[in-house]
Amino acid sequence: MPETLTVTDNRTGKSYELPIVDGTVKAMDLRQIRTSADDFGLMAYDPAFTNTASCRSAITFIDGDAGILEYRGYPIEQLAEKSTYLETAFLITYGHLPTAAELQTWTDHITMHTFVHENIRKFMDGFRYDAHPMGVFVSTVAALSTFYPDAADVDNPESRELQTWRLIAKVPTIAAFTYRQSRGLPFIYPDNSLSFAANFASMLWRMSEPNYHSNPVIERALNILFILHADHEQNCSANAMRAVGSSRPDPFVSTAAAAAALYGPLHGGANEAVLRMLVEIGDKKNVPDFVKKVKAGEGRLMGFGHRVYKNYDPRAKIIKRTADEVFELTGRNPLIDIALELERYALEDEYFIARKLYPNVDFYSGIIYQALGFPVEMFPVLFAIPRTAGWVAQWREMITDNEQKIARPRQVYTGARGVDYVPIGARG
Ligand code: SDX
């Protein structure tokens, strides 16, 4: 059977053969379907891109029905159990697991770029004491663009390598500085003798001790959480990275745009919204009433549902297990009992079953972050740190994809036409 779609335009009786490639038909193949020579031709209409493939990508595979997530073909469960964030960031960036030598070189490059220009400190001092950390993060990542004008040379492979190292290395520093500033604490500079996760913990929590000794349980939990959040194919923020990057500015401002998209409560801001929701519920006994309000359309069950997963988000399962390990150290976060009851109750309710709404990555992550001592406002920033590796990998793939060019969607125009100008005195 030919890999084609035969469509008949009933307006003209004409039939067309549209090639089917990789389970898609090219939207541009619709343009030949016209009613007359001066007809523009058909377009595909797909608000929010619910059924539109915007690119070819080899980075992340998701099977939403089966609840499968793989980075470069490696199951997320194996990476979370056996890898580290930096090793996974290498995998996402280059497409293969590093040899020992490659990992050492990669680690050295990242380690050598953890510092930020001193003026960044002054820049961050300009924010109010209660500025939301995500607003600080987005602005400061964009400000990095002004310190590295060489990053504008996006067609230069060496420059792309250098900016890759800079972005992955500097976002934890910016995040930690943001946290310290919100606490009125002096900034702690990177300690290049520590691992990626231990250095992040040191920049967050070191006080007067000369050297920070990170707890291996916390280091492991941060690595797992960072691995789970590193990429997720063409989500809202990856789409922002690709769309902004397609006009070819430097990758710092594109990353800032992606982080801005992540900030939204429907995306990476959901982990913060989940915590606020659990605090609002307050007790397991209030779960039925809360779910009743959600079903009545009074708000959403944050941390539930997903555009792609119509099954349990595999990351949520792993995070749930990691929570128990963290609680052994920090003590059990009582909010987890409300979350577990909310999950149990919702997964038995026809409203959620019919809509295939399951816990997503954000449902349990905030509970761990809170147990580790992070304020709720920091949660989206903790998502943005590892997702920077995914955004940069998506950007690198887009920049070198010959099928790609500046992203510029079409529209269905619904406004007025041919209206004559009326002088202000005659406008009634
Ligand atoms: C992330 O895309 C990614 O990959 C993102 C992410 C990543 O790693 O990058 O996985 C990270 O962003 C996870 C999602 C975090 N967001 C939340 O937890 C916020 C709550 N969830 C939703 O708002 C919603 O589920 C979305 C945004 C995640 C998905 O929305 P869709 O696919 O556009 O689905 P929809 O809004 O069209 O909902 C379909 C139906 C609607 O009901 P009806 O109008 O058909 O009656 O399901 C309902 C919605 O009202 N619904 C919910 C719900 N999510 C969807 N109802 C109650 N609670 C919810 N959470």
Coordinates of N, CA and C and ligand atoms in Angstrom, one line a residue, residues 50 62 228-229 231-237 262 265-268 270 274 294 299-310 313 315 351-352 355 357 360-362 383 387, ligand 1:
T50 N -1.6 21.2 19.2 CA -1.9 20.0 19.9 C -1.6 18.7 19.0
I62 N 9.0 10.1 23.9 CA 8.0 9.9 24.9 C 6.9 9.1 24.3
L228 N 15.8 13.8 36.0 CA 14.4 13.6 35.6 C 13.9 14.9 34.9
H229 N 14.5 16.1 35.2 CA 13.9 17.3 34.7 C 14.7 17.8 33.5
D231 N 15.2 17.1 30.1 CA 14.5 17.4 28.9 C 13.2 16.7 28.8
H232 N 12.4 17.2 27.9 CA 11.1 16.5 27.7 C 10.5 16.8 26.3
E233 N 11.2 16.6 25.3 CA 10.9 16.9 23.9 C 10.3 18.2 23.7
Q234 N 9.2 18.4 22.9 CA 8.8 19.7 22.5 C 7.8 20.3 23.4
N235 N 8.1 20.4 24.7 CA 7.2 21.1 25.7 C 7.2 22.6 25.4
C236 N 6.4 23.3 26.2 CA 6.2 24.7 26.0 C 7.5 25.5 26.0
S237 N 8.4 25.2 26.9 CA 9.6 26.0 27.1 C 10.6 25.6 26.0
L262 N 8.8 28.4 31.1 CA 8.7 27.4 32.2 C 8.1 28.0 33.4
P265 N 2.4 28.6 35.6 CA 1.8 27.6 36.5 C 1.3 26.4 35.7
L266 N 1.1 26.5 34.4 CA 0.7 25.3 33.7 C 1.9 24.5 33.3
H267 N 3.1 25.0 33.4 CA 4.3 24.3 33.0 C 5.2 24.1 34.2
G268 N 6.4 24.7 34.2 CA 7.3 24.4 35.3 C 6.9 25.1 36.6
A270 N 4.2 24.7 37.9 CA 3.2 23.8 38.6 C 3.7 23.2 39.9
V274 N 1.5 23.3 43.1 CA 1.1 22.0 43.8 C 1.3 22.2 45.3
V294 N -12.8 21.1 42.1 CA -12.0 21.0 40.8 C -13.0 20.5 39.8
G299 N -11.0 25.8 39.5 CA -9.5 25.5 39.6 C -9.1 24.1 39.1
R300 N -7.8 23.9 39.1 CA -7.3 22.6 38.6 C -6.6 21.9 39.7
L301 N -6.5 20.5 39.5 CA -5.7 19.7 40.4 C -4.2 19.9 39.9
M302 N -3.5 20.8 40.5 CA -2.1 21.1 40.0 C -1.2 19.8 40.2
G303 N -0.4 19.6 39.2 CA 0.5 18.4 39.3 C -0.2 17.2 38.6
F304 N -1.4 17.4 38.1 CA -2.1 16.3 37.5 C -2.3 16.7 36.0
G305 N -2.3 15.7 35.1 CA -2.6 15.9 33.7 C -1.4 16.2 32.9
H306 N -1.4 15.9 31.6 CA -0.3 16.2 30.8 C -0.8 16.1 29.3
R307 N -0.1 17.0 28.5 CA -0.5 17.0 27.1 C -0.1 15.7 26.4
V308 N 0.9 15.1 26.8 CA 1.4 13.9 26.2 C 1.1 12.6 27.0
Y309 N 1.4 12.6 28.3 CA 1.2 11.4 29.1 C -0.3 11.2 29.3
K310 N -0.9 10.2 28.9 CA -2.2 9.8 29.2 C -2.2 8.5 30.1
D313 N 3.0 9.6 34.6 CA 4.3 10.2 34.2 C 5.4 9.3 34.9
R315 N 8.3 9.9 35.5 CA 9.2 10.7 36.4 C 8.5 10.8 37.8
Y351 N -14.1 11.5 36.7 CA -13.7 12.7 36.0 C -12.2 12.6 35.6
F352 N -11.4 12.1 36.5 CA -9.9 12.1 36.1 C -9.6 10.9 35.3
R355 N -10.6 11.6 31.7 CA -9.7 12.6 31.0 C -8.3 12.1 31.0
L357 N -6.2 11.7 33.5 CA -5.4 12.7 34.2 C -4.6 11.9 35.3
N360 N 1.8 14.2 37.3 CA 2.9 14.4 36.4 C 4.2 14.7 37.3
V361 N 5.2 15.1 36.6 CA 6.5 15.3 37.3 C 6.4 16.3 38.4
D362 N 5.5 17.2 38.3 CA 5.4 18.3 39.3 C 4.7 17.9 40.6
F383 N 13.7 23.5 38.7 CA 13.3 22.9 37.4 C 14.2 23.4 36.3
R387 N 16.8 21.7 33.2 CA 16.2 21.8 31.9 C 17.0 22.7 30.9
Ligands
SDX1 C1 5.0 20.1 32.9 O1 4.8 19.4 28.0 C2 5.6 18.9 28.9 O2 6.3 18.0 28.6 C3 5.7 19.6 30.2 C4 6.5 18.9 31.3 C5 8.0 19.0 30.9 O3 8.7 18.2 31.5 O4 8.4 19.9 30.2 O5 6.1 17.6 31.4 C6 6.4 19.7 32.6 O6 4.7 21.3 32.6 C7 4.0 19.2 33.5 C8 2.6 19.8 33.6 C9 2.5 20.7 34.8 N1 1.3 21.4 34.9 C10 0.3 21.1 35.8 O7 0.4 20.2 36.6 C11 -0.9 22.1 35.7 C12 -2.2 21.3 35.8 N2 -2.3 20.5 34.6 C13 -3.0 21.1 33.5 O8 -3.3 22.4 33.5 C14 -3.0 20.4 32.2 O9 -3.2 19.0 32.5 C15 -1.9 20.6 31.3 C16 -1.6 22.0 31.1 C17 -0.7 19.9 31.9 C18 -2.2 19.9 30.0 O10 -3.2 20.6 29.4 P1 -3.9 20.1 28.0 O11 -3.2 19.0 27.4 O12 -4.0 21.4 27.2 O13 -5.3 19.6 28.5 P2 -6.6 20.4 28.6 O14 -6.3 21.7 29.4 O15 -7.2 20.6 27.3 O16 -7.5 19.5 29.5 C19 -8.2 18.5 29.0 C20 -9.4 18.3 30.0 C21 -10.1 19.5 30.3 O17 -11.4 19.2 30.7 P3 -12.7 19.4 29.7 O18 -12.6 20.9 29.2 O19 -12.4 18.4 28.6 O20 -13.9 19.1 30.5 O21 -8.8 17.8 31.2 C22 -9.1 18.8 32.2 C23 -9.4 20.1 31.5 O22 -10.3 20.9 32.3 N3 -7.9 18.9 33.0 C24 -7.8 19.1 34.3 C25 -6.5 19.1 34.6 N4 -5.7 19.0 33.5 C26 -6.6 18.9 32.5 N5 -8.8 19.2 35.2 C27 -8.4 19.3 36.5 N6 -7.1 19.3 36.9 C28 -6.1 19.3 36.0 N7 -4.9 19.3 36.4

